[in-house]
C-alpha positions as semicolon CSV with decimal commas, in nm:
position;residue;x (nm);y (nm);z (nm)
1;M;9,198;-1,052;-1,135
2;T;8,897;-0,840;-1,285
3;Q;8,658;-1,049;-1,445
4;K;8,621;-1,089;-1,798
5;F;8,240;-0,930;-1,949
6;K;8,137;-0,916;-2,340
7;I;7,900;-0,567;-2,478
8;S;7,472;-0,652;-2,347
9;D;7,629;-0,895;-2,027
10;R;7,408;-0,798;-1,727
11;V;7,642;-0,631;-1,405
12;Q;7,640;-0,452;-1,143
13;F;7,791;-0,121;-1,030
14;V;7,823;0,177;-0,785
15;A;7,788;0,515;-0,949
16;G;7,688;0,770;-0,716
17;N;7,619;0,626;-0,410
18;K;7,370;0,393;-0,504
19;H;7,382;0,025;-0,599
20;R;7,310;-0,038;-1,008
21;L;7,214;-0,303;-1,228
22;G;7,313;-0,231;-1,580
23;V;7,372;-0,378;-1,920
24;I;7,753;-0,305;-2,116
25;V;7,695;-0,160;-2,416
26;S;8,020;-0,070;-2,580
27;E;8,421;-0,035;-2,481
28;K;8,542;0,309;-2,328
29;D;8,939;0,207;-2,376
30;K;9,085;-0,096;-2,248
31;N;9,039;-0,058;-1,910
32;S;8,687;0,065;-1,862
33;Y;8,368;0,023;-2,021
34;I;8,035;0,187;-2,054
35;V;7,753;0,044;-1,895
36;E;7,305;0,174;-1,940
37;D;7,095;0,143;-1,647
38;D;6,731;0,150;-1,683
39;H;6,768;0,576;-1,672
40;D;7,131;0,666;-1,742
41;T;7,482;0,593;-1,940
42;Y;7,777;0,579;-1,724
43;I;8,189;0,490;-1,759
44;I;8,346;0,198;-1,520
45;Q;8,553;0,099;-1,452
46;K;8,648;-0,285;-1,524
47;H;8,733;-0,334;-1,224
48;N;8,450;-0,197;-1,053
49;L;8,244;-0,420;-1,233
50;A;8,111;-0,770;-1,061
51;P;7,785;-0,980;-1,246
52;A;7,446;-0,936;-1,180
53;P;7,289;-1,182;-0,957
54;V;7,107;-1,463;-1,197
55;L;6,710;-1,350;-1,359
56;V;6,476;-1,598;-1,167
57;V;6,267;-1,714;-1,410
58;V;5,898;-1,719;-1,379
59;P;5,517;-1,820;-1,620
60;S;5,389;-1,593;-1,849
61;F;5,095;-1,535;-1,647
62;I;5,353;-1,298;-1,368
63;D;5,543;-1,132;-1,665
64;D;5,141;-1,013;-1,791
65;Y;5,133;-0,942;-1,369
66;I;5,406;-0,719;-1,360
67;K;5,367;-0,542;-1,695
68;N;5,037;-0,435;-1,659
69;S;5,164;-0,304;-1,295
70;P;5,380;-0,047;-1,317
71;H;5,243;0,167;-1,032
72;L;5,338;-0,092;-0,822
73;T;5,629;-0,132;-0,551
74;S;5,672;-0,496;-0,542
75;Y;5,516;-0,483;-0,178
76;G;5,241;-0,282;-0,282
77;A;5,234;-0,589;-0,590
78;I;5,205;-0,898;-0,317
79;R;4,987;-0,686;-0,118
80;Q;4,749;-0,640;-0,324
81;V;4,739;-1,061;-0,495
82;L;4,787;-1,150;-0,134
83;H;4,550;-0,915;0,098
84;P;4,324;-0,736;-0,209
85;D;4,127;-0,461;-0,046
86;S;3,794;-0,484;-0,289
87;T;3,607;-0,799;-0,448
88;E;3,698;-0,536;-0,755
89;N;4,034;-0,668;-0,720
90;I;4,030;-1,022;-0,805
91;L;4,298;-1,164;-0,988
92;A;4,323;-1,523;-1,157
93;D;4,331;-1,853;-0,886
94;E;4,708;-1,948;-1,034
95;L;4,877;-1,604;-0,979
96;V;4,745;-1,562;-0,559
97;N;4,897;-1,892;-0,543
98;W;5,215;-1,906;-0,724
99;V;5,331;-1,535;-0,517
100;A;5,215;-1,684;-0,205
101;R;5,449;-1,994;-0,291
102;Y;5,659;-1,785;-0,426
103;P;5,764;-1,442;-0,242
104;E;6,061;-1,409;-0,339
105;K;6,119;-1,473;-0,618
106;F;5,816;-1,259;-0,719
107;A;5,956;-0,997;-0,537
108;R;6,336;-1,064;-0,697
109;A;6,189;-1,100;-0,997
110;W;6,000;-0,732;-0,951
111;L;6,366;-0,576;-0,835
112;D;6,579;-0,743;-1,082
113;G;6,426;-0,797;-1,305
114;Y;6,366;-1,136;-1,460
115;E;6,321;-1,391;-1,754
116;V;6,015;-1,587;-1,888
117;E;6,012;-1,926;-1,876
118;K;5,945;-2,054;-2,238
119;E;5,697;-2,323;-2,312
120;P;5,760;-2,631;-2,390
121;L;5,665;-2,677;-2,766
122;Y;5,544;-2,967;-2,911
123;Y;5,458;-3,151;-3,259
124;V;5,066;-3,279;-3,427
125;K;5,164;-3,602;-3,577
126;V;4,782;-3,677;-3,663
127;L;4,945;-3,967;-3,893
128;N;5,210;-4,262;-3,820
129;R;5,422;-4,163;-4,108
130;G;5,713;-3,903;-4,165
131;L;5,446;-3,667;-4,363
132;G;5,225;-3,691;-4,058
133;Y;5,256;-3,383;-3,888
134;L;5,015;-3,072;-3,825
135;N;5,210;-2,740;-3,992
136;C;5,068;-2,396;-4,058
137;D;5,114;-2,163;-4,395
138;T;5,242;-1,822;-4,149
139;G;5,210;-1,592;-4,438
140;A;4,801;-1,810;-4,589
141;G;4,723;-1,857;-4,204
142;E;4,641;-2,193;-4,361
143;Y;4,638;-2,594;-4,172
144;F;4,819;-2,844;-4,364
145;I;4,935;-3,220;-4,279
146;D;5,345;-3,286;-4,376
147;S;5,656;-3,327;-4,262
148;R;5,811;-3,185;-3,905
149;N;6,042;-2,935;-4,110
150;N;6,012;-2,599;-4,004
151;D;6,131;-2,417;-4,313
152;D;6,060;-2,018;-4,392
153;G;5,718;-1,980;-4,333
154;I;5,570;-2,299;-4,205
155;K;5,520;-2,351;-3,853
156;T;5,490;-2,687;-3,694
157;Q;5,543;-2,687;-3,360
158;Y;5,307;-2,502;-3,120
159;T;5,245;-2,490;-2,724
160;E;4,984;-2,671;-2,536
161;T;4,776;-2,359;-2,568
162;E;4,859;-2,308;-2,967
163;I;4,674;-2,625;-3,007
164;K;4,382;-2,646;-2,789
165;A;4,247;-2,401;-2,936
166;L;4,261;-2,477;-3,283
167;N;4,080;-2,788;-3,156
168;E;4,075;-2,962;-2,786
169;K;4,067;-3,312;-3,005
170;L;4,408;-3,277;-3,154
171;W;4,626;-3,231;-2,817
172;E;4,583;-3,604;-2,787
173;C;4,842;-3,606;-3,059
174;A;5,049;-3,401;-2,943
175;V;5,436;-3,570;-2,898
176;P;5,716;-3,324;-2,707
177;V;5,966;-3,188;-2,961
178;E;6,253;-3,337;-2,805
179;E;6,117;-3,654;-2,766
180;E;6,036;-3,696;-3,133
181;A;6,406;-3,570;-3,227
182;E;6,577;-3,799;-3,050
């Protein structure tokens, strides 16, 4: 039985005697798909495709490091993080600790791709009634107190970093979005 795929699914296949990972961009006919990888476009028979491995989830600081180090291999990156050659190569403690704890996950992210962990979102509830939430008019960049409805151009949900950047004391008023939804 052939696996059912749809456009934009990540798949693995063999082309030119090499194992490849790609994305289905369209269906060529009832027996084949057009698949793209980082370098080329291929026509692959449906029975020669398999689901791609699930992407690992990494924190945003790992995403930043990978994006800023395209010249390294996965081994070179792990070596640079865990065994730096000089004092000029000082990396953030959280990066070093995460890679030391999850070297396989780091290598899989480097080789196969990854998804960035989503930071939890919070409302900032400054008054104990319905219209007591911090809102931001994204067009004007102005903050005001109102309901927690995410209308067009009005932001009501923030990450911890965004809240603390406004004012550290506002963090005391933060309420997780899921908790408030109940």
